[in-house]
Amino acid sequence: AGTTGARHHARLLLLIPFPNCLYLPQAWLDTQDRCLGHYVNGKWLKPEHRNSVPCQDPITGENLASCLQAQAEDVAAAVEAARTAFKSWSAHPGVVRAQHLVRLAKVIQKHQRLLWTLESLVTGRAVREVRDGDVQLAQQLLHYHAIQASTQEEALAGWEPMGVIGLILPPTFSFLEMMWRICPALAVGCTVVALVPPASPTPLLLAQLSGELGPFPGILNVISGPASLVPVLASQPGIQKVAFCGALEEGRALRRTLAGECAELGLALGTESLLLLTDTADVDSAVEGVVDAAWSDRGPGGLRLLIQESVWDEAMRRLQERMGRLRSGRGLDGAVDMGARGAAACDLVQRFVREAQSQGAQVFQAGDVPSEHPFYPPTLVSNLPPASPCARAEVPWPVVVASPFRTAKEALALANGTPRGGSASVWSERLGQALELGYGLQVGTVWINAHGLRDPSVPTGGCKESGCSWHGGPDGLYEYLRPSGTPARLSCLSKNLNYDTFGLAVPSTLPAGPEIGPSPAPPYGLFVGGRFQAPGARSSRPIQDSSGNLHGYVAEGGAKDIRGAVEAAHQAFPGWAGQSPGARAALLWALAAALERRKSTLASRLERQGVELKAAEAEVELSARRLRAWGARAQAQGHTLQVKDLWARGRAGQVGWGGAQTRGCEMSQAWGPAATPGRGLHFNMRFAWDIQTLSWAKPYFFLSFLETESRSVAQAGVQWRDLGSLQAPPPRFMPFSCPRLPTNFLFFLFFFIFSRDGISPC
Amino acid sequence: MSAHNRGTELDLSWISKIQVNHPAVLRRAEQIQARRTVKKEWQAAWLLKAVTFIDLTTLSGDDTSSNIQRLCYKAKYPIREDLLKALNMYDKGITTAAVCVYPARVCDTVKALKAAGCNIPVASVATGFPAGQTHLKTRLEEIRLAVEDGATEIDVVINRSLVLTGQWEGSDFIKTSTGKETVNATFPVAIVMLRAIRDFFWKTGNKIGFKPAGGIRSAKDSLAWLSLVKEELGDEWLKPELFRIGASTLLSDIERQIYHHVTGRYAAYHDLPMS
């Protein structure tokens, strides 16, 4: 020891011998004879005749254990266990679930050393980040959601758990991603089947810790298997929702696979983050923000860095200086900033940097980094031509792509000019500028003068291609809830439907006899953009009543009509979102009143579709009640943040402030351009007109809510919400999240249009 | 002491342009204590390095030549001989960076150090320490007397009333505080000061030293201070000419930790010589 000490005294290096903390994870793996199966219903499941995949240390390549690959029957067994567990788990009062979650948090606390060493060993991430960040946050998540569970009966009255949740995790993820999803799901009474990629033991350890707690062994089941099992899991009977996080392409594929399946899909895609550094920022602190985002093993991906031109030189100098002091090494080493993430991540970043260089970028690398293969130094890419493919591509870990901007307006244009919308931070000491940039960014989460802070009570998510599901806070709970009494989801679209030609082929409908529909007959056409218009195909579809008689003809919609409807919704959004919460609430309430005035007509219409009169009346009543409830919520949420007039109305269009508002925006689809900016008075007049229209013409749009697939306006609201459009307003100033309007909610609207046009099986 | 600060034209725009984000600095201060964990012989090496930065200080009203003498001996032999031998560092001349006393005790200190046969610099607080609220004339006289007595380094308390009204002074070293305040050396404040030192170096090429003082009592604290300077300024600042730790009780805790490193046991208070 003496000589080493002396040598290092002279040089004052920070080299640390590999600490002796491999013992715990290895001892745990030994308890499984170094062969990991699946953890189902509180027991290890190790079926025979399965392929196995080695679980390797990402740095040395040493084999740590072998992991069995699940097959379809293992998935079925896990889902069955979760379904059984759901019956008792969801029937218990929230307080019981809360106690269980708190116990789980305590178990994690007791075994945290095993958890963090295992996680760091297997993923290669810096142990400091796992120990001080992930494990602590995991416990906070459990405690937070335990509190939510304990007040569930009062706070979430009228909502019930969805059922069994399928959770799909990507190969490179932190176990925290799993915690963000299982905590709310378990808290509200759902049970979970997690499909993890082979060779990820931490979720299995978590499942074991949870399973050994006793009375509810089947609430968390973990199976490890290849990506080919994803459709198998999603199509298991009883799976009500599939939550996925991972790469964009995988998410897209999953969306295609699950089209028409009964399971809902919650997506969180991509890893890239964004940092806006303005000329009024504390540059040194912003540089630390860059380190937090890209070079500290906190964030999963790379960073796009936008620097104001006037501080470009200063910021780059500080950044490069700081990079020189970064240290990379084995994750379990207590003094590293960055670990390594295995060969695949290393190859990916090598490819990216090579391509960026060939496209003309300057690459700066620094830091104390081992030269062996899976390690990759912190990398700063600059001067990348804006139109080059690399500038469009997602930035991989641990790369920072820096580019300059001149004004706040240009910063927003650059920042929003990407299909991704995950998270971003704004660095500025000027409050007004920081807020303006924060509100203008089309991303799920914005931090001001900080980066990567997470809190269980703050919902985070993404917009645009970064997905549409939310975690944390009340929004995270609603992801796993549905209104009480909603029937379980069934496969809703025909399996043999050809999606390539869907909406394009023109069906030919011949006259089929006299109509016996209501008199006067409702106007023929599609209700888009605030008025009735003829369908693009100019053809019709007969609809029948419950006894098989021809009820009438409705317009046959097509792909072009969908496009037009989506466009109308986009146009209407800024104006609608710019309305005050009070105005939106007033509209929803007026709508509810109008529905009630038409109660008997609507009920008799439903009756003609085969619904019993009492049930039909109850349904209309429920619809009105839901409209009122959400209207009230628009105002209740408004009290947290009434910022309608903070910025010009035009800009508000980019911001989905709150769930009710956004939901209101979707309603504006029905009322169309009446809600355009600066037309408040007109808006009201137009609205009055629409209500009158309703009183005589029974716009089909509403009837479609009432009479087809979703059976009620209320449920339609829920389905919208599930697409991420119904988010709570930013509950914190710093960090705060700005929920955005995901584009794909609009596509959901098609569904109603088509339903209305008779494609729905109902 | 390094080459003196040659000074520069006072440009207040440097100060007015500085932006400091308090929460971000607090987060950084927290991180710095967790990101560089050193263990075992590396920790011992760091601790020995820390010893060489210590301004071993006594600033009590009841200081006399006897406790000054003890202090000087401790400055010369900061770590027990057998411990240093075990670490193979006995012949490396490890001493503290300086001895820091009141002006009236400079004479005693110089004498005691001479008797101990070493040339450790003597630092003296001066200029109406710790408040600095005396006349410029007496402040200058105080410095002159201390230097005459043999002090080679003067810790000047700047006139904070001038600072608060925007009239700045220059120096070779900046110190977090006198050590006599209720809150003394804290990491967030140090981060801001270190970044100012770096900026000044980038602008003028002058390296200004840094001395945290007050409240640094544990060996672990001293390691955090070292890694803070290493991270924010770099290795070239990790030498006694540019970095000092003003402390009185820190040394005994470092010695305890080294005792533990060498023997595997924790020392009782009577196991180690007092300072």
PDB file of N, CA, C and O in Angstrom, chain B residues 193-246:
ATOM      1  N   MET B 193     -16.477  31.381  -6.428  1.00  0.00           N
ATOM      2  CA  MET B 193     -15.151  32.012  -6.343  1.00  0.00           C
ATOM      3  C   MET B 193     -14.174  31.339  -7.294  1.00  0.00           C
ATOM      4  O   MET B 193     -13.383  32.005  -7.968  1.00  0.00           O
ATOM      5  N   LEU B 194     -14.225  30.004  -7.358  1.00  0.00           N
ATOM      6  CA  LEU B 194     -13.280  29.295  -8.223  1.00  0.00           C
ATOM      7  C   LEU B 194     -13.529  29.634  -9.686  1.00  0.00           C
ATOM      8  O   LEU B 194     -12.600  29.776 -10.477  1.00  0.00           O
ATOM      9  N   ARG B 195     -14.800  29.754 -10.039  1.00  0.00           N
ATOM     10  CA  ARG B 195     -15.106  30.102 -11.430  1.00  0.00           C
ATOM     11  C   ARG B 195     -14.630  31.522 -11.743  1.00  0.00           C
ATOM     12  O   ARG B 195     -14.178  31.796 -12.856  1.00  0.00           O
ATOM     13  N   ALA B 196     -14.690  32.394 -10.740  1.00  0.00           N
ATOM     14  CA  ALA B 196     -14.181  33.757 -10.947  1.00  0.00           C
ATOM     15  C   ALA B 196     -12.670  33.728 -11.137  1.00  0.00           C
ATOM     16  O   ALA B 196     -12.123  34.433 -11.984  1.00  0.00           O
ATOM     17  N   ILE B 197     -11.999  32.852 -10.358  1.00  0.00           N
ATOM     18  CA  ILE B 197     -10.539  32.727 -10.510  1.00  0.00           C
ATOM     19  C   ILE B 197     -10.199  32.251 -11.920  1.00  0.00           C
ATOM     20  O   ILE B 197      -9.294  32.763 -12.571  1.00  0.00           O
ATOM     21  N   ARG B 198     -10.958  31.286 -12.407  1.00  0.00           N
ATOM     22  CA  ARG B 198     -10.694  30.756 -13.741  1.00  0.00           C
ATOM     23  C   ARG B 198     -10.919  31.833 -14.805  1.00  0.00           C
ATOM     24  O   ARG B 198     -10.126  31.995 -15.719  1.00  0.00           O
ATOM     25  N   ASP B 199     -12.021  32.554 -14.651  1.00  0.00           N
ATOM     26  CA  ASP B 199     -12.299  33.604 -15.627  1.00  0.00           C
ATOM     27  C   ASP B 199     -11.187  34.654 -15.640  1.00  0.00           C
ATOM     28  O   ASP B 199     -10.754  35.116 -16.693  1.00  0.00           O
ATOM     29  N   PHE B 200     -10.723  35.007 -14.434  1.00  0.00           N
ATOM     30  CA  PHE B 200      -9.664  35.999 -14.326  1.00  0.00           C
ATOM     31  C   PHE B 200      -8.386  35.487 -14.996  1.00  0.00           C
ATOM     32  O   PHE B 200      -7.700  36.211 -15.699  1.00  0.00           O
ATOM     33  N   PHE B 201      -8.105  34.209 -14.800  1.00  0.00           N
ATOM     34  CA  PHE B 201      -6.932  33.604 -15.424  1.00  0.00           C
ATOM     35  C   PHE B 201      -7.057  33.640 -16.950  1.00  0.00           C
ATOM     36  O   PHE B 201      -6.111  33.976 -17.658  1.00  0.00           O
ATOM     37  N   TRP B 202      -8.241  33.308 -17.425  1.00  0.00           N
ATOM     38  CA  TRP B 202      -8.447  33.306 -18.883  1.00  0.00           C
ATOM     39  C   TRP B 202      -8.311  34.717 -19.451  1.00  0.00           C
ATOM     40  O   TRP B 202      -7.839  34.910 -20.550  1.00  0.00           O
ATOM     41  N   LYS B 203      -8.724  35.699 -18.670  1.00  0.00           N
ATOM     42  CA  LYS B 203      -8.703  37.058 -19.198  1.00  0.00           C
ATOM     43  C   LYS B 203      -7.336  37.701 -19.089  1.00  0.00           C
ATOM     44  O   LYS B 203      -6.939  38.475 -19.949  1.00  0.00           O
ATOM     45  N   THR B 204      -6.609  37.392 -17.997  1.00  0.00           N
ATOM     46  CA  THR B 204      -5.372  38.133 -17.747  1.00  0.00           C
ATOM     47  C   THR B 204      -4.142  37.241 -17.690  1.00  0.00           C
ATOM     48  O   THR B 204      -3.021  37.743 -17.715  1.00  0.00           O
ATOM     49  N   GLY B 205      -4.309  35.957 -17.563  1.00  0.00           N
ATOM     50  CA  GLY B 205      -3.163  35.069 -17.416  1.00  0.00           C
ATOM     51  C   GLY B 205      -2.622  35.008 -16.006  1.00  0.00           C
ATOM     52  O   GLY B 205      -1.641  34.338 -15.738  1.00  0.00           O
ATOM     53  N   ASN B 206      -3.270  35.699 -15.067  1.00  0.00           N
ATOM     54  CA  ASN B 206      -2.821  35.664 -13.674  1.00  0.00           C
ATOM     55  C   ASN B 206      -3.528  34.550 -12.913  1.00  0.00           C
ATOM     56  O   ASN B 206      -4.751  34.462 -12.951  1.00  0.00           O
ATOM     57  N   LYS B 207      -2.737  33.738 -12.221  1.00  0.00           N
ATOM     58  CA  LYS B 207      -3.355  32.696 -11.411  1.00  0.00           C
ATOM     59  C   LYS B 207      -3.524  33.215  -9.987  1.00  0.00           C
ATOM     60  O   LYS B 207      -2.535  33.546  -9.316  1.00  0.00           O
ATOM     61  N   ILE B 208      -4.752  33.262  -9.553  1.00  0.00           N
ATOM     62  CA  ILE B 208      -5.048  33.711  -8.201  1.00  0.00           C
ATOM     63  C   ILE B 208      -5.277  32.470  -7.336  1.00  0.00           C
ATOM     64  O   ILE B 208      -5.904  31.515  -7.769  1.00  0.00           O
ATOM     65  N   GLY B 209      -4.732  32.512  -6.127  1.00  0.00           N
ATOM     66  CA  GLY B 209      -4.892  31.373  -5.236  1.00  0.00           C
ATOM     67  C   GLY B 209      -6.227  31.395  -4.512  1.00  0.00           C
ATOM     68  O   GLY B 209      -6.959  32.383  -4.541  1.00  0.00           O
ATOM     69  N   PHE B 210      -6.539  30.273  -3.867  1.00  0.00           N
ATOM     70  CA  PHE B 210      -7.830  30.141  -3.203  1.00  0.00           C
ATOM     71  C   PHE B 210      -7.641  29.516  -1.838  1.00  0.00           C
ATOM     72  O   PHE B 210      -6.909  28.536  -1.682  1.00  0.00           O
ATOM     73  N   LYS B 211      -8.274  30.119  -0.829  1.00  0.00           N
ATOM     74  CA  LYS B 211      -8.146  29.582   0.520  1.00  0.00           C
ATOM     75  C   LYS B 211      -9.507  29.515   1.199  1.00  0.00           C
ATOM     76  O   LYS B 211     -10.045  30.549   1.601  1.00  0.00           O
ATOM     77  N   PRO B 212     -10.084  28.320   1.303  1.00  0.00           N
ATOM     78  CA  PRO B 212     -11.275  28.192   2.128  1.00  0.00           C
ATOM     79  C   PRO B 212     -10.854  28.150   3.590  1.00  0.00           C
ATOM     80  O   PRO B 212      -9.855  27.521   3.929  1.00  0.00           O
ATOM     81  N   ALA B 213     -11.603  28.815   4.425  1.00  0.00           N
ATOM     82  CA  ALA B 213     -11.246  28.814   5.844  1.00  0.00           C
ATOM     83  C   ALA B 213     -12.494  28.799   6.711  1.00  0.00           C
ATOM     84  O   ALA B 213     -13.489  29.433   6.372  1.00  0.00           O
ATOM     85  N   GLY B 214     -12.398  28.055   7.779  1.00  0.00           N
ATOM     86  CA  GLY B 214     -13.490  28.026   8.751  1.00  0.00           C
ATOM     87  C   GLY B 214     -14.432  26.875   8.516  1.00  0.00           C
ATOM     88  O   GLY B 214     -14.974  26.717   7.431  1.00  0.00           O
ATOM     89  N   GLY B 215     -14.588  26.043   9.502  1.00  0.00           N
ATOM     90  CA  GLY B 215     -15.597  24.982   9.429  1.00  0.00           C
ATOM     91  C   GLY B 215     -15.142  23.722   8.727  1.00  0.00           C
ATOM     92  O   GLY B 215     -15.908  22.769   8.636  1.00  0.00           O
ATOM     93  N   ILE B 216     -13.893  23.698   8.219  1.00  0.00           N
ATOM     94  CA  ILE B 216     -13.429  22.459   7.568  1.00  0.00           C
ATOM     95  C   ILE B 216     -12.767  21.603   8.640  1.00  0.00           C
ATOM     96  O   ILE B 216     -11.622  21.853   9.026  1.00  0.00           O
ATOM     97  N   ARG B 217     -13.483  20.636   9.124  1.00  0.00           N
ATOM     98  CA  ARG B 217     -12.997  19.903  10.293  1.00  0.00           C
ATOM     99  C   ARG B 217     -12.682  18.455   9.991  1.00  0.00           C
ATOM    100  O   ARG B 217     -11.860  17.853  10.646  1.00  0.00           O
ATOM    101  N   SER B 218     -13.387  17.855   9.013  1.00  0.00           N
ATOM    102  CA  SER B 218     -13.203  16.415   8.831  1.00  0.00           C
ATOM    103  C   SER B 218     -12.344  16.129   7.611  1.00  0.00           C
ATOM    104  O   SER B 218     -12.276  16.917   6.667  1.00  0.00           O
ATOM    105  N   ALA B 219     -11.695  14.970   7.669  1.00  0.00           N
ATOM    106  CA  ALA B 219     -10.851  14.543   6.552  1.00  0.00           C
ATOM    107  C   ALA B 219     -11.682  14.438   5.282  1.00  0.00           C
ATOM    108  O   ALA B 219     -11.235  14.791   4.193  1.00  0.00           O
ATOM    109  N   LYS B 220     -12.925  13.978   5.434  1.00  0.00           N
ATOM    110  CA  LYS B 220     -13.789  13.827   4.275  1.00  0.00           C
ATOM    111  C   LYS B 220     -14.053  15.187   3.613  1.00  0.00           C
ATOM    112  O   LYS B 220     -14.031  15.310   2.393  1.00  0.00           O
ATOM    113  N   ASP B 221     -14.273  16.195   4.462  1.00  0.00           N
ATOM    114  CA  ASP B 221     -14.468  17.554   3.938  1.00  0.00           C
ATOM    115  C   ASP B 221     -13.269  17.985   3.105  1.00  0.00           C
ATOM    116  O   ASP B 221     -13.411  18.546   2.027  1.00  0.00           O
ATOM    117  N   SER B 222     -12.088  17.692   3.653  1.00  0.00           N
ATOM    118  CA  SER B 222     -10.892  18.173   2.957  1.00  0.00           C
ATOM    119  C   SER B 222     -10.785  17.506   1.588  1.00  0.00           C
ATOM    120  O   SER B 222     -10.379  18.137   0.616  1.00  0.00           O
ATOM    121  N   LEU B 223     -11.173  16.245   1.507  1.00  0.00           N
ATOM    122  CA  LEU B 223     -11.129  15.562   0.211  1.00  0.00           C
ATOM    123  C   LEU B 223     -12.092  16.225  -0.766  1.00  0.00           C
ATOM    124  O   LEU B 223     -11.782  16.406  -1.945  1.00  0.00           O
ATOM    125  N   ALA B 224     -13.269  16.578  -0.275  1.00  0.00           N
ATOM    126  CA  ALA B 224     -14.234  17.239  -1.148  1.00  0.00           C
ATOM    127  C   ALA B 224     -13.682  18.564  -1.652  1.00  0.00           C
ATOM    128  O   ALA B 224     -13.855  18.921  -2.817  1.00  0.00           O
ATOM    129  N   TRP B 225     -12.973  19.269  -0.763  1.00  0.00           N
ATOM    130  CA  TRP B 225     -12.389  20.552  -1.196  1.00  0.00           C
ATOM    131  C   TRP B 225     -11.331  20.341  -2.273  1.00  0.00           C
ATOM    132  O   TRP B 225     -11.249  21.083  -3.243  1.00  0.00           O
ATOM    133  N   LEU B 226     -10.534  19.301  -2.070  1.00  0.00           N
ATOM    134  CA  LEU B 226      -9.515  19.021  -3.080  1.00  0.00           C
ATOM    135  C   LEU B 226     -10.153  18.689  -4.425  1.00  0.00           C
ATOM    136  O   LEU B 226      -9.739  19.191  -5.476  1.00  0.00           O
ATOM    137  N   SER B 227     -11.167  17.836  -4.378  1.00  0.00           N
ATOM    138  CA  SER B 227     -11.754  17.458  -5.672  1.00  0.00           C
ATOM    139  C   SER B 227     -12.495  18.638  -6.288  1.00  0.00           C
ATOM    140  O   SER B 227     -12.543  18.762  -7.504  1.00  0.00           O
ATOM    141  N   LEU B 228     -13.021  19.515  -5.452  1.00  0.00           N
ATOM    142  CA  LEU B 228     -13.672  20.712  -5.985  1.00  0.00           C
ATOM    143  C   LEU B 228     -12.680  21.567  -6.769  1.00  0.00           C
ATOM    144  O   LEU B 228     -12.940  21.983  -7.899  1.00  0.00           O
ATOM    145  N   VAL B 229     -11.509  21.793  -6.167  1.00  0.00           N
ATOM    146  CA  VAL B 229     -10.508  22.608  -6.854  1.00  0.00           C
ATOM    147  C   VAL B 229     -10.016  21.897  -8.104  1.00  0.00           C
ATOM    148  O   VAL B 229      -9.864  22.494  -9.178  1.00  0.00           O
ATOM    149  N   LYS B 230      -9.804  20.595  -7.986  1.00  0.00           N
ATOM    150  CA  LYS B 230      -9.333  19.819  -9.133  1.00  0.00           C
ATOM    151  C   LYS B 230     -10.341  19.886 -10.275  1.00  0.00           C
ATOM    152  O   LYS B 230      -9.980  20.042 -11.435  1.00  0.00           O
ATOM    153  N   GLU B 231     -11.633  19.785  -9.936  1.00  0.00           N
ATOM    154  CA  GLU B 231     -12.662  19.759 -10.980  1.00  0.00           C
ATOM    155  C   GLU B 231     -12.882  21.138 -11.592  1.00  0.00           C
ATOM    156  O   GLU B 231     -13.073  21.251 -12.787  1.00  0.00           O
ATOM    157  N   GLU B 232     -12.877  22.156 -10.764  1.00  0.00           N
ATOM    158  CA  GLU B 232     -13.220  23.469 -11.305  1.00  0.00           C
ATOM    159  C   GLU B 232     -12.018  24.185 -11.903  1.00  0.00           C
ATOM    160  O   GLU B 232     -12.167  24.958 -12.837  1.00  0.00           O
ATOM    161  N   LEU B 233     -10.830  23.964 -11.334  1.00  0.00           N
ATOM    162  CA  LEU B 233      -9.669  24.709 -11.829  1.00  0.00           C
ATOM    163  C   LEU B 233      -8.619  23.809 -12.464  1.00  0.00           C
ATOM    164  O   LEU B 233      -7.875  24.250 -13.333  1.00  0.00           O
ATOM    165  N   GLY B 234      -8.533  22.584 -12.015  1.00  0.00           N
ATOM    166  CA  GLY B 234      -7.550  21.690 -12.592  1.00  0.00           C
ATOM    167  C   GLY B 234      -6.369  21.456 -11.672  1.00  0.00           C
ATOM    168  O   GLY B 234      -6.209  22.129 -10.655  1.00  0.00           O
ATOM    169  N   ASP B 235      -5.518  20.499 -12.079  1.00  0.00           N
ATOM    170  CA  ASP B 235      -4.413  20.081 -11.226  1.00  0.00           C
ATOM    171  C   ASP B 235      -3.413  21.206 -10.951  1.00  0.00           C
ATOM    172  O   ASP B 235      -2.749  21.208  -9.926  1.00  0.00           O
ATOM    173  N   GLU B 236      -3.304  22.171 -11.897  1.00  0.00           N
ATOM    174  CA  GLU B 236      -2.259  23.191 -11.697  1.00  0.00           C
ATOM    175  C   GLU B 236      -2.559  24.073 -10.489  1.00  0.00           C
ATOM    176  O   GLU B 236      -1.685  24.781 -10.019  1.00  0.00           O
ATOM    177  N   TRP B 237      -3.784  24.025 -10.001  1.00  0.00           N
ATOM    178  CA  TRP B 237      -4.092  24.796  -8.796  1.00  0.00           C
ATOM    179  C   TRP B 237      -3.854  23.981  -7.526  1.00  0.00           C
ATOM    180  O   TRP B 237      -3.939  24.498  -6.437  1.00  0.00           O
ATOM    181  N   LEU B 238      -3.609  22.683  -7.704  1.00  0.00           N
ATOM    182  CA  LEU B 238      -3.441  21.847  -6.515  1.00  0.00           C
ATOM    183  C   LEU B 238      -1.989  21.864  -6.062  1.00  0.00           C
ATOM    184  O   LEU B 238      -1.276  20.865  -6.122  1.00  0.00           O
ATOM    185  N   LYS B 239      -1.540  23.029  -5.657  1.00  0.00           N
ATOM    186  CA  LYS B 239      -0.228  23.149  -5.035  1.00  0.00           C
ATOM    187  C   LYS B 239      -0.315  24.268  -4.004  1.00  0.00           C
ATOM    188  O   LYS B 239      -1.160  25.175  -4.132  1.00  0.00           O
ATOM    189  N   PRO B 240       0.552  24.206  -2.987  1.00  0.00           N
ATOM    190  CA  PRO B 240       0.401  25.142  -1.872  1.00  0.00           C
ATOM    191  C   PRO B 240       0.498  26.604  -2.300  1.00  0.00           C
ATOM    192  O   PRO B 240      -0.019  27.477  -1.625  1.00  0.00           O
ATOM    193  N   GLU B 241       1.116  26.874  -3.438  1.00  0.00           N
ATOM    194  CA  GLU B 241       1.218  28.270  -3.872  1.00  0.00           C
ATOM    195  C   GLU B 241      -0.143  28.818  -4.274  1.00  0.00           C
ATOM    196  O   GLU B 241      -0.330  30.025  -4.340  1.00  0.00           O
ATOM    197  N   LEU B 242      -1.077  27.937  -4.635  1.00  0.00           N
ATOM    198  CA  LEU B 242      -2.356  28.417  -5.135  1.00  0.00           C
ATOM    199  C   LEU B 242      -3.561  27.894  -4.361  1.00  0.00           C
ATOM    200  O   LEU B 242      -4.693  28.275  -4.629  1.00  0.00           O
ATOM    201  N   PHE B 243      -3.327  26.985  -3.428  1.00  0.00           N
ATOM    202  CA  PHE B 243      -4.476  26.451  -2.694  1.00  0.00           C
ATOM    203  C   PHE B 243      -4.086  26.212  -1.247  1.00  0.00           C
ATOM    204  O   PHE B 243      -3.055  25.593  -0.961  1.00  0.00           O
ATOM    205  N   ARG B 244      -4.866  26.749  -0.351  1.00  0.00           N
ATOM    206  CA  ARG B 244      -4.636  26.538   1.075  1.00  0.00           C
ATOM    207  C   ARG B 244      -5.961  26.206   1.739  1.00  0.00           C
ATOM    208  O   ARG B 244      -7.016  26.636   1.273  1.00  0.00           O
ATOM    209  N   ILE B 245      -5.868  25.455   2.809  1.00  0.00           N
ATOM    210  CA  ILE B 245      -7.050  25.238   3.629  1.00  0.00           C
ATOM    211  C   ILE B 245      -6.751  25.828   5.003  1.00  0.00           C
ATOM    212  O   ILE B 245      -5.790  25.413   5.653  1.00  0.00           O
ATOM    213  N   GLY B 246      -7.520  26.812   5.407  1.00  0.00           N
ATOM    214  CA  GLY B 246      -7.323  27.389   6.727  1.00  0.00           C
ATOM    215  C   GLY B 246      -8.070  26.560   7.751  1.00  0.00           C
ATOM    216  O   GLY B 246      -9.292  26.484   7.692  1.00  0.00           O
TER     217      GLY B 246
END
